[in-house]
Tab-separated table of C-alpha atoms in Angstrom:
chain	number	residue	atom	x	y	z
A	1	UNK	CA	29.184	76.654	0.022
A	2	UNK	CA	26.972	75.901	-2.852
A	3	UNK	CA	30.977	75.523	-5.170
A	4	UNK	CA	31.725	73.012	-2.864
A	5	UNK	CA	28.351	71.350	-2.516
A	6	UNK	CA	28.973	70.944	-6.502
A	7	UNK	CA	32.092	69.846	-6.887
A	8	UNK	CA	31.278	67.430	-3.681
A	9	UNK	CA	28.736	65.468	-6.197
A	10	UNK	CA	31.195	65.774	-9.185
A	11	UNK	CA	33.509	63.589	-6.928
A	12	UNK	CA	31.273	61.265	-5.916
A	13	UNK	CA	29.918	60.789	-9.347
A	14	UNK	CA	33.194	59.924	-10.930
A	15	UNK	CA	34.770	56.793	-9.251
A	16	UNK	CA	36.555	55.952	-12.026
A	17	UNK	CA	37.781	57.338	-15.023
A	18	UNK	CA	34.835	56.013	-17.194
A	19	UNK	CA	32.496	57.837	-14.396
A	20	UNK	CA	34.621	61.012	-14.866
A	21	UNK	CA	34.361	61.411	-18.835
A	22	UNK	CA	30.616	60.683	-18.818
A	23	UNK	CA	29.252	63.143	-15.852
A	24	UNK	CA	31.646	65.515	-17.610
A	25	UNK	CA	29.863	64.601	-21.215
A	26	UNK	CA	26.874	64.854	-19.460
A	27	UNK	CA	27.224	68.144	-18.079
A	28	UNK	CA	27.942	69.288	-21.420
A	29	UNK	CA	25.444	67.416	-23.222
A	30	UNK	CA	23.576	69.923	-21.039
A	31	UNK	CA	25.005	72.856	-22.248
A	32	UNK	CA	24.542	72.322	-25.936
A	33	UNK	CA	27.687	70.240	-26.941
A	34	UNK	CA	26.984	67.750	-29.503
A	35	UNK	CA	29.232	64.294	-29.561
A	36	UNK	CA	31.259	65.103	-33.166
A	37	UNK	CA	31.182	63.065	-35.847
A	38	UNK	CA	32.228	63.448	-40.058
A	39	UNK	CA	29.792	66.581	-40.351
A	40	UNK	CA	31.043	69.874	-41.654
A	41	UNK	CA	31.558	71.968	-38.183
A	42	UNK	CA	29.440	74.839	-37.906
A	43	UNK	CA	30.578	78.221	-36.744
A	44	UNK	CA	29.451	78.630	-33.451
A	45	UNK	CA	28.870	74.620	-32.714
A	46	UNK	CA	29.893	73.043	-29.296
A	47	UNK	CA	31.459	69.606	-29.688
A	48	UNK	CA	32.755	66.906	-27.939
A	49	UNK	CA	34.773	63.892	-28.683
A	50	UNK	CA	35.410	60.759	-26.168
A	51	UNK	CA	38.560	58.226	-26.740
A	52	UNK	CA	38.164	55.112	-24.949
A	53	UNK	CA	35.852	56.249	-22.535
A	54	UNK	CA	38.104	57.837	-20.126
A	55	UNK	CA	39.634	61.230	-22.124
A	56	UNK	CA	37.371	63.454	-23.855
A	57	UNK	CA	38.288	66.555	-25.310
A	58	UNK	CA	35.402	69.555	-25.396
A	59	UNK	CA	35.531	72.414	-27.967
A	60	UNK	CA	33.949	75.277	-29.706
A	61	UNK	CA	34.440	75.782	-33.186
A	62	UNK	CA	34.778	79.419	-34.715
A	63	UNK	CA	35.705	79.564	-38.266
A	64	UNK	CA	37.507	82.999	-38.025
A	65	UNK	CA	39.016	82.167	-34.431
A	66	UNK	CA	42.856	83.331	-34.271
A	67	UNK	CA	44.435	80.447	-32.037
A	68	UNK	CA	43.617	77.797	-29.489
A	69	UNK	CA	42.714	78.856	-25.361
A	70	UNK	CA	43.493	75.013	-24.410
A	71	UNK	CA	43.314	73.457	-20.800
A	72	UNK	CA	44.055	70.052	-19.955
A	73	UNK	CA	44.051	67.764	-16.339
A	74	UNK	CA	43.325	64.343	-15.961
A	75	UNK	CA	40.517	61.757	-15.135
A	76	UNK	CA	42.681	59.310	-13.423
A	77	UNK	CA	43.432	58.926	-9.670
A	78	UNK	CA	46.129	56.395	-8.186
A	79	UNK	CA	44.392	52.992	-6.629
A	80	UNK	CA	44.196	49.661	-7.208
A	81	UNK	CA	42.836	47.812	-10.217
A	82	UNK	CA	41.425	44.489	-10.108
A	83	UNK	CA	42.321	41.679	-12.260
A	84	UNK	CA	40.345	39.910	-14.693
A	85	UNK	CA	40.656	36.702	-12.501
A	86	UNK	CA	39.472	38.423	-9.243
A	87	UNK	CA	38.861	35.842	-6.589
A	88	UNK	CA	41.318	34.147	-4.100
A	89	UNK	CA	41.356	32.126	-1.368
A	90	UNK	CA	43.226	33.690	1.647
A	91	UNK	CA	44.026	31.907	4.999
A	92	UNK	CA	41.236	28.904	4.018
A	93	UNK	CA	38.607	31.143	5.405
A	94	UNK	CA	38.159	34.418	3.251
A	95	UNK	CA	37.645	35.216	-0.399
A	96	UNK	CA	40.203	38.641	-0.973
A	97	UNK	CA	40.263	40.190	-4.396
A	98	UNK	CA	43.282	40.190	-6.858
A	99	UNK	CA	44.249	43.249	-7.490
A	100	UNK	CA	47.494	45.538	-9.122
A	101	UNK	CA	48.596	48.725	-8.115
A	102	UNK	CA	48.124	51.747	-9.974
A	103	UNK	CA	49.882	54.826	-10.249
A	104	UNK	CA	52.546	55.972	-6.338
A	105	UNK	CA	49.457	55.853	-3.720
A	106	UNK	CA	50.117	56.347	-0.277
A	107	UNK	CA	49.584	52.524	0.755
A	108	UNK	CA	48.891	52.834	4.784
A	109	UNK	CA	46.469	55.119	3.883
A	110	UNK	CA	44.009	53.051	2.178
A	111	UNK	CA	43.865	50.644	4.879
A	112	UNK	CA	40.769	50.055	7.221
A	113	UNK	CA	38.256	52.062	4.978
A	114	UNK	CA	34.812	51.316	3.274
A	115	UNK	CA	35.942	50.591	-0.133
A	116	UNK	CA	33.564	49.554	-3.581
A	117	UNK	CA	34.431	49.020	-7.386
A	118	UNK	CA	33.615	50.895	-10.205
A	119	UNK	CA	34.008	51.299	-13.840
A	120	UNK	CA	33.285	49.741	-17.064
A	121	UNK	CA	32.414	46.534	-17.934
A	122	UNK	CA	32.291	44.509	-21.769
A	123	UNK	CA	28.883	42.487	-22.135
A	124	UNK	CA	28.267	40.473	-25.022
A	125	UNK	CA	25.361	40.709	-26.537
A	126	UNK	CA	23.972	39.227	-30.296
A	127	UNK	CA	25.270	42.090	-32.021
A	128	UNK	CA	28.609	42.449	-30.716
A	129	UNK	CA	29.808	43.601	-27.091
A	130	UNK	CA	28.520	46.696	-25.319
A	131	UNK	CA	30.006	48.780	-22.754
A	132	UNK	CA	28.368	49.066	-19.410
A	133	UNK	CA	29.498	51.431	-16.552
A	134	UNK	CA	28.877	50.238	-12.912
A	135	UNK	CA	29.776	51.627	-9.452
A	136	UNK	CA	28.759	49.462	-6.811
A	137	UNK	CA	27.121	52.066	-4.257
A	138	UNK	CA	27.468	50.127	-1.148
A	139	UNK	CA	30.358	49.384	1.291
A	140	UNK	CA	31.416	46.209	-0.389
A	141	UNK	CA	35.606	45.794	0.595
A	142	UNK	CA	38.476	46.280	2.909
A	143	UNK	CA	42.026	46.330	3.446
A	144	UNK	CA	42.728	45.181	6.676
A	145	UNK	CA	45.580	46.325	8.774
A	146	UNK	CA	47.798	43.508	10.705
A	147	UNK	CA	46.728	44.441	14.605
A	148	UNK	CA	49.866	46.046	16.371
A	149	UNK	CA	49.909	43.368	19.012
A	150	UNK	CA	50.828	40.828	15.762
A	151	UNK	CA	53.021	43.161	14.651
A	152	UNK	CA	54.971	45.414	17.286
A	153	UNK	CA	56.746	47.760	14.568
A	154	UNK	CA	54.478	48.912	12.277
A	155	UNK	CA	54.550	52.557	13.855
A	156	UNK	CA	58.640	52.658	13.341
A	157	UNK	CA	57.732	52.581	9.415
A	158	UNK	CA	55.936	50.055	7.368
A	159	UNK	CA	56.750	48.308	3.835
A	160	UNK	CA	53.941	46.817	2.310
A	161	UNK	CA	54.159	44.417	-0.758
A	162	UNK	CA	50.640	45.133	-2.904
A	163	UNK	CA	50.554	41.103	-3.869
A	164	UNK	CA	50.118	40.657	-0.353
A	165	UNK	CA	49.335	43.135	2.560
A	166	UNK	CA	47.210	45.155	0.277
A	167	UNK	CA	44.779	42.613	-1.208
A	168	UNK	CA	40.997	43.451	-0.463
A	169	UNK	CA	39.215	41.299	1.731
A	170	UNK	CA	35.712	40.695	0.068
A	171	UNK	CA	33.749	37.673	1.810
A	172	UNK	CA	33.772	35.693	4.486
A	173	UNK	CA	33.123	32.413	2.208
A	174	UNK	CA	35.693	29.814	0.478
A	175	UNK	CA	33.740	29.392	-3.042
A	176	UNK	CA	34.611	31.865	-5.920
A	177	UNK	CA	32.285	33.221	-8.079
A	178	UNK	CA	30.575	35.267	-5.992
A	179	UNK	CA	32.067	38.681	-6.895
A	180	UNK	CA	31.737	37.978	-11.063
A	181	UNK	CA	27.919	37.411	-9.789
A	182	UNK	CA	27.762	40.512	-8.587
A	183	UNK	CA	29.814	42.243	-11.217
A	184	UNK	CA	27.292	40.548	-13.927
A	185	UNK	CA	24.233	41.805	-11.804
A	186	UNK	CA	25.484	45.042	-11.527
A	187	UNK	CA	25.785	45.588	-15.547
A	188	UNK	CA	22.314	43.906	-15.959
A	189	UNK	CA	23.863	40.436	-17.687
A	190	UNK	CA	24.035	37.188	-17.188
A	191	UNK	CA	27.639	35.626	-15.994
A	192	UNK	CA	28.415	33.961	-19.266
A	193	UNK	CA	28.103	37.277	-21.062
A	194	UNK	CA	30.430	39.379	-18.768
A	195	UNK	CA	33.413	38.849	-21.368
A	196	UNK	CA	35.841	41.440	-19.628
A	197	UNK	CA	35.835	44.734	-17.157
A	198	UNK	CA	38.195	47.506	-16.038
A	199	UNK	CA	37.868	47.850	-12.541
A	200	UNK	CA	39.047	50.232	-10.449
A	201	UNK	CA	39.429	49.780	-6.198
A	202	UNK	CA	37.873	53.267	-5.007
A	203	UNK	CA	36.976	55.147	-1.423
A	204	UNK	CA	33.433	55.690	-0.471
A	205	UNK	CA	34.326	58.293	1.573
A	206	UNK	CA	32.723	61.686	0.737
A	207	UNK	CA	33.643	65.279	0.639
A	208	UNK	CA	33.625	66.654	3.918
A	209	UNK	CA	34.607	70.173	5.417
A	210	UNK	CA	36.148	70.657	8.719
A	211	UNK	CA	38.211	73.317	10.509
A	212	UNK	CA	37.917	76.350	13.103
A	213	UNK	CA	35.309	78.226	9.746
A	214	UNK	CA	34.776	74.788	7.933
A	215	UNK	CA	37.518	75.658	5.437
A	216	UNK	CA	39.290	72.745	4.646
A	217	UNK	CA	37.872	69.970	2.598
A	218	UNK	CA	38.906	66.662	2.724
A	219	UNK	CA	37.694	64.411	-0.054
A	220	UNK	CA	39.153	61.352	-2.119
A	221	UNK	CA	40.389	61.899	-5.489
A	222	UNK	CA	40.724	65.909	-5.493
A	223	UNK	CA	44.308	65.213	-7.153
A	224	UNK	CA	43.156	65.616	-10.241
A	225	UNK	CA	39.217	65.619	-9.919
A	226	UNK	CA	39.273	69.664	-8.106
A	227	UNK	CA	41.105	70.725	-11.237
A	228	UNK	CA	38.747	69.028	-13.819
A	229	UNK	CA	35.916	70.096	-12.240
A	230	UNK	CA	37.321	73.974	-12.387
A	231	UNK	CA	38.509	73.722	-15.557
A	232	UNK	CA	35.367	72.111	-16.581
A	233	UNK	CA	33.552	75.108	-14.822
A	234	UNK	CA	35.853	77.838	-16.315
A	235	UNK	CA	35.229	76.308	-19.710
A	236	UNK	CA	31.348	76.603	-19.732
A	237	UNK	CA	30.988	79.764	-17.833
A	238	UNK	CA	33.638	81.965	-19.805
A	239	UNK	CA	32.823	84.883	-22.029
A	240	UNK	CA	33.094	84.202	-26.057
A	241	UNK	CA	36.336	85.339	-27.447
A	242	UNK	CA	37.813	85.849	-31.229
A	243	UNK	CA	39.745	82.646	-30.166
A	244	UNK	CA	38.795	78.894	-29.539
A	245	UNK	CA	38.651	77.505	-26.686
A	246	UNK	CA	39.049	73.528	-25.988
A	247	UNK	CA	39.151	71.421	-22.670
A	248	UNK	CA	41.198	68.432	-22.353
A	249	UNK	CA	41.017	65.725	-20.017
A	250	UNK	CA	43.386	62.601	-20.462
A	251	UNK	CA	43.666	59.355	-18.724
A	252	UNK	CA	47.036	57.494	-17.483
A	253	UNK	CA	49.039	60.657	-16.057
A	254	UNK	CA	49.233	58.824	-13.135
A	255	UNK	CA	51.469	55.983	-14.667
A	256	UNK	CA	53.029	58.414	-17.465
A	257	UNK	CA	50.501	59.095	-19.886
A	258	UNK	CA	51.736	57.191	-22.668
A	259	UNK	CA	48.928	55.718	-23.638
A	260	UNK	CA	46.055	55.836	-27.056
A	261	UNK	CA	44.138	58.082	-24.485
A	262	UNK	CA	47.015	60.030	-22.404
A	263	UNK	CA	48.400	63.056	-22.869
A	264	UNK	CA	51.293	61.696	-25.050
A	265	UNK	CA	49.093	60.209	-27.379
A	266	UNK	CA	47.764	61.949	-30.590
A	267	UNK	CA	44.433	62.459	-29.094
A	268	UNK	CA	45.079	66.360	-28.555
A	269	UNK	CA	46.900	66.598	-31.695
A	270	UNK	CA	43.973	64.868	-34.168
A	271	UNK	CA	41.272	67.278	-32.597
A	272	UNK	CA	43.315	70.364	-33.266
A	273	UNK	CA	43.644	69.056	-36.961
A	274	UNK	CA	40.444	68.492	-37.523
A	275	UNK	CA	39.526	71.690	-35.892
A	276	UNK	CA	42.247	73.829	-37.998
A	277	UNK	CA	42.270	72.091	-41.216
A	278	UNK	CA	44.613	73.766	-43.651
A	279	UNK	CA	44.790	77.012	-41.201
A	280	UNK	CA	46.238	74.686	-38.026
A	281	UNK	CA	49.617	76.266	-38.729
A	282	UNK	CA	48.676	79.711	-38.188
A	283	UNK	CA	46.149	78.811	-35.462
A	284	UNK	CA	48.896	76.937	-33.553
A	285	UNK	CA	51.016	79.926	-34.195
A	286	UNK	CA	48.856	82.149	-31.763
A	287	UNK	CA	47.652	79.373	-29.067
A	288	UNK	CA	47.849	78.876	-25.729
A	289	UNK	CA	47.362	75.864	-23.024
A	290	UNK	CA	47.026	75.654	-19.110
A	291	UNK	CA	47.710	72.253	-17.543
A	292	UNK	CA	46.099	71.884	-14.322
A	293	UNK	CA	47.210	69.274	-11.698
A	294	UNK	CA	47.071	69.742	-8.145
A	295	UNK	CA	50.391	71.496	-6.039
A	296	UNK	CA	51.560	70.320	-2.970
A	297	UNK	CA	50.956	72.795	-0.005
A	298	UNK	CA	53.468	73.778	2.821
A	299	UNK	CA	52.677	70.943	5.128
A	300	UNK	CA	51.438	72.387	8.985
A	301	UNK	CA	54.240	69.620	10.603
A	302	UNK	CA	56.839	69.569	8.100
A	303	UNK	CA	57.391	72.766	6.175
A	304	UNK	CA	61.116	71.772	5.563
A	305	UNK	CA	60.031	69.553	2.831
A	306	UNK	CA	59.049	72.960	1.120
A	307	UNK	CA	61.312	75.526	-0.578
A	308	UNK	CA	61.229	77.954	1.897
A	309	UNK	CA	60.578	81.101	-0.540
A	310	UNK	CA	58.358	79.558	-3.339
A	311	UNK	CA	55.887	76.933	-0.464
A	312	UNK	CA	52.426	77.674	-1.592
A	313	UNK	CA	49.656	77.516	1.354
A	314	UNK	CA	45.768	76.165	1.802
A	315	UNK	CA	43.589	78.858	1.311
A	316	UNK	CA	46.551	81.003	-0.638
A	317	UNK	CA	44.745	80.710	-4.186
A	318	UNK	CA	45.903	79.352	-7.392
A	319	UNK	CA	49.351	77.617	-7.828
A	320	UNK	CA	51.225	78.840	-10.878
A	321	UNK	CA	54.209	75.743	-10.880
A	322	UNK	CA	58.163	76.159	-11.627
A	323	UNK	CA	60.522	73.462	-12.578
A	324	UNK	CA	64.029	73.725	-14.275
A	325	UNK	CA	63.939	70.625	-15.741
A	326	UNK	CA	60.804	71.082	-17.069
A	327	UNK	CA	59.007	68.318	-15.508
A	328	UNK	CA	56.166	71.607	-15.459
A	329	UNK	CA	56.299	73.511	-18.532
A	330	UNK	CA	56.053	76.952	-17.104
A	331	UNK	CA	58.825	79.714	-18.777
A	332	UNK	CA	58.965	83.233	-18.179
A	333	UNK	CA	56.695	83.645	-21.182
A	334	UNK	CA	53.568	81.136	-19.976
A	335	UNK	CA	53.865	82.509	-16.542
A	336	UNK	CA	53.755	86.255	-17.795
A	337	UNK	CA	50.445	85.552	-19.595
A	338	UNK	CA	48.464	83.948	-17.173
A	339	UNK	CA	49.823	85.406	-14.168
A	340	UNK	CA	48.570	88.754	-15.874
A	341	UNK	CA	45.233	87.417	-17.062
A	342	UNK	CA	44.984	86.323	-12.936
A	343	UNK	CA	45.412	89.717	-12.092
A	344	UNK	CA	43.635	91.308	-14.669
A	345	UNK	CA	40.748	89.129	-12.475
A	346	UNK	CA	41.476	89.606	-9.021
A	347	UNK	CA	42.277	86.045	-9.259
A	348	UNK	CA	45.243	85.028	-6.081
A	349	UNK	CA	47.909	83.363	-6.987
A	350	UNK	CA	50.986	81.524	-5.515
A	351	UNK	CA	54.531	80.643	-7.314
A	352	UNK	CA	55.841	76.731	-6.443
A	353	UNK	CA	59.089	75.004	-7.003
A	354	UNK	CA	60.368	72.164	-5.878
A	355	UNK	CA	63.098	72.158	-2.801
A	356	UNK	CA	66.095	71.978	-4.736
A	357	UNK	CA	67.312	68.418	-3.364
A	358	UNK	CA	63.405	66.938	-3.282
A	359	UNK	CA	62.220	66.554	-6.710
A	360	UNK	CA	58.231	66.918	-6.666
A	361	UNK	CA	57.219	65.030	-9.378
A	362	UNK	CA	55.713	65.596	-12.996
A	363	UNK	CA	52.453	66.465	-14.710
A	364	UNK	CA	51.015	66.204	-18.346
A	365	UNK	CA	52.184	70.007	-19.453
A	366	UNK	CA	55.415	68.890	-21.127
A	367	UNK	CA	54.069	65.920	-21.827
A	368	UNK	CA	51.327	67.197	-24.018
A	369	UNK	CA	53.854	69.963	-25.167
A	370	UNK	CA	56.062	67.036	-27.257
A	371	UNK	CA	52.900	65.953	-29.497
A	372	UNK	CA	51.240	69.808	-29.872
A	373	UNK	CA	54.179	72.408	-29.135
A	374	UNK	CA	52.448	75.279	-27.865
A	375	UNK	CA	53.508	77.856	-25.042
A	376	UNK	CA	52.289	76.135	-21.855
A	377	UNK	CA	51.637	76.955	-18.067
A	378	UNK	CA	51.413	74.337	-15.323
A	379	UNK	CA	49.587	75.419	-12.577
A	380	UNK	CA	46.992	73.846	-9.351
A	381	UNK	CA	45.005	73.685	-6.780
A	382	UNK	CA	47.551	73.491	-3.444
A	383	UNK	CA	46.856	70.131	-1.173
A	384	UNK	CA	48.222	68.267	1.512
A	385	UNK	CA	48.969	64.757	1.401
A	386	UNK	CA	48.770	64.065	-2.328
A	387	UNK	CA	47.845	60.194	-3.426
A	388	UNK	CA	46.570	59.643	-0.360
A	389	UNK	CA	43.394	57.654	-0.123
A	390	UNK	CA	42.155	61.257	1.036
A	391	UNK	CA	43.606	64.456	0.306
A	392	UNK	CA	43.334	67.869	2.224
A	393	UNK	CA	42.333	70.958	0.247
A	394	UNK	CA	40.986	74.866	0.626
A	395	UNK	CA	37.418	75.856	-0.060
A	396	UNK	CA	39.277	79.410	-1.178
A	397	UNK	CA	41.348	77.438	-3.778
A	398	UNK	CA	38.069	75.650	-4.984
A	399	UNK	CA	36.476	79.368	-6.005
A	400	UNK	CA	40.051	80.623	-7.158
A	401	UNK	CA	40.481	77.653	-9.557
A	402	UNK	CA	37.144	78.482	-11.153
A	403	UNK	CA	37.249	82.312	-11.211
A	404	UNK	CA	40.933	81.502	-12.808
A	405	UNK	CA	39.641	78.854	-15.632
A	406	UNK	CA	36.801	81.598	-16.739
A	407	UNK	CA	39.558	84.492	-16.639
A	408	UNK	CA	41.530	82.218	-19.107
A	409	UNK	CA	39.331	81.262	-21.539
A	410	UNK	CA	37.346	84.964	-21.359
A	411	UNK	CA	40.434	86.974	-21.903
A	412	UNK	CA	41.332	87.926	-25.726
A	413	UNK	CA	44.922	87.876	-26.509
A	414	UNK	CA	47.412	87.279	-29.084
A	415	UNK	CA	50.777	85.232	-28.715
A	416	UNK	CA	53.800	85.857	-30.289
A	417	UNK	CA	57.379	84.851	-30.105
A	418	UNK	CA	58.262	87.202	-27.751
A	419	UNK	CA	55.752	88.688	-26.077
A	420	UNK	CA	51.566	88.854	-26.009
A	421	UNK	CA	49.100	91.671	-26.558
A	422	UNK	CA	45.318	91.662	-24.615
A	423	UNK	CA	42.992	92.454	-27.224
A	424	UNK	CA	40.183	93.133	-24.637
């Protein structure tokens, strides 16, 4: 219980994607990792490096270390994003916000729930501009539904147009200005000196357990959030190794990473070459990375949306993902290694691919794989109802993603072209 009391406040301290990267700095600002900069690296040092605020990528740095242990997720979570002029008058009564999607949410599910705003915001100041994070911890907006007496056939399926049904209603008054008031209190500045923010629309719901032995958890966000936080976990907690390992978490998977901070930017690949210097070739030569994005579970009321022989299941452990197209970058090779190092652990695992007719989307594995072309496994944490407003997961698959993060990055090996060899 204590895992998921943890990864409970992870969740709620990361709102946004500027929330995510700095508990995650801060947590290992805690553990000895020092923000790098133009110094020599030290054998031995722990550093960290941020790119606009919502990536960072985490490291230690041995000098003799044969090849990279790399893991990667993301910090961003589909919702809505609100636009630098916020305010509008709806119906002559109300003030809603103007907002834009982001990233495929499930739109009915965001409706009717305490919503807030969070992330960072540019204040001027008489040096320059500063960057100031807010989350504004109260129950501040809403997305009303359209009662079914107004509108008879909403349960026969629903379309919903984001410019319109899905527009946050935020005060009961006419005047605008009220919200950049509050944004400005909230980052400790005067109006005139907000000059711009990124805001993101997020649920205030919590984590919460539920089932016949509380072992479900249904939280916002755990698509991607459950798989930072274990890989986070994994990374601190693992056992030294002759290799080095390095987290990654990128922004902007959720609307296709190619971005100065996703994972098809050269974020990944500048770190490794300041890392390896003259020796990256060889290093790259003998690395390794795990990409870790959440699977979709056989769902209780409609398991024919599943392949019927590779359908992972709540509760059934880590998800180890297949795709022939390579949308995941799992090969026979990727899957050997860490399927064995899972093993090796007493780790459980499940295989996934898609139904053959229902392609089941994409994560950053192959992405990340075009800028730093390493042998690469795509694995998760199996959920129901992924980009909803609230997902379903496993308290089992919490512990499993963990125990299977500090397997990886504790386990010795060496890669080669056709094969790998434990060392340990």
């Amino acid at each position: 219980m204590q895992l998921i009391e943890e990864l409970s406040d992870f969740i709620k301290n990361c709102p946004s994607p500027f929330h995510t990267v700095q508990t995650v700095v801060n947590m290992l600002g805690s553990a000895g990792f020092e923000k790098l900069t133009n110094a020599p690296l030290t054998d031995g040092g722990k550093y960290y490096t941020v790119r606009n605020g919502t990536s960072v990528i985490a490291f230690v740095y041995r000098s003799e270390g044969r090849g990279f242990s790399v893991s990667a997720a993301h910090t961003d979570t589909p919702n809505f994003r609100v636009k630098s002029t916020s305010e509008k008058i709806a119906a002559g009564a109300y003030t809603v916000l103007e907002t834009e999607k982001y990233g495929g949410s499930i739109y009915y599910t965001w409706l009717d729930r305490p919503l807030s705003v969070a992330g960072r915001v540019l204040v001027r100041t008489e040096s320059g501009a500063k960057t100031r994070l807010i989350s504004v911890d109260r129950d501040l907006l809403v997305i009303p539904s359209v009662a079914i007496h107004l509108n008879r056939a909403v349960n026969d399926g629903a379309k919903f147009n984001p410019a319109v049904d899905l527009l946050p209603l935020y005060s009961a008054k006419t005047a605008t200005g009220g919200f950049s008031a509050l944004i400005a209190k909230e980052a400790c500045a005067r109006p005139e000196d907000v000059i711009s923010y990124d805001l993101s629309v997020f649920v205030r719901d919590g984590v919460r357990t539920f089932g016949d032995s509380d072992e479900f958890i249904l939280s916002p966000r755990l698509d991607d959030l459950a798989c930072v936080y274990s890989c986070l976990k994994g990374f601190l907690e693992a056992e030294p190794t002759g290799r080095i390992p390095v987290l990654a978490l990128f922004d902007n998977e959720e609307v296709g990473s190619e971005t100065k901070q996703g994972a098809a930017s050269t974020f990944l690949s500048d770190t490794l070459s300041r890392i390896g210097g003259e020796n990256l070739a060889n290093l790259l030569s003998d690395s390794f990375s795990v990409s870790a994005d959440n699977a979709h579970a056989k769902h209780p009321n409609h398991p024919e949306y599943s392949d019927p022989d590779h359908a992972p299941v709540l509760g059934g452990g880590v998800v180890i993902k297949y795709n022939m197209a390579q949308h995941y970058a799992t090969d026979a090779l990727s899957f050997a290694l860490f399927s064995e190092i899972l093993r090796k652990s007493d780790v459980p695992s499940q295989i996934y691919y898609n139904r053959a007719d229902l392609p089941g989307g994409s994560t950053l594995g192959s992405i990340s794989d075009t800028k730093v072309s390493i042998p690469t496994v795509d694995i998760g944490l199996p959920q129901l109802a992924m980009h909803s407003a609230v997902e379903t997961g496993h308290r089992a698959d919490v512990l499993a993603g963990v125990q299977a993060m500090k397997a990886y990055y504790s386990a010795d090996f060496t890669v080669t072209d056709d094969g790998f060899t434990f060392l340990k």
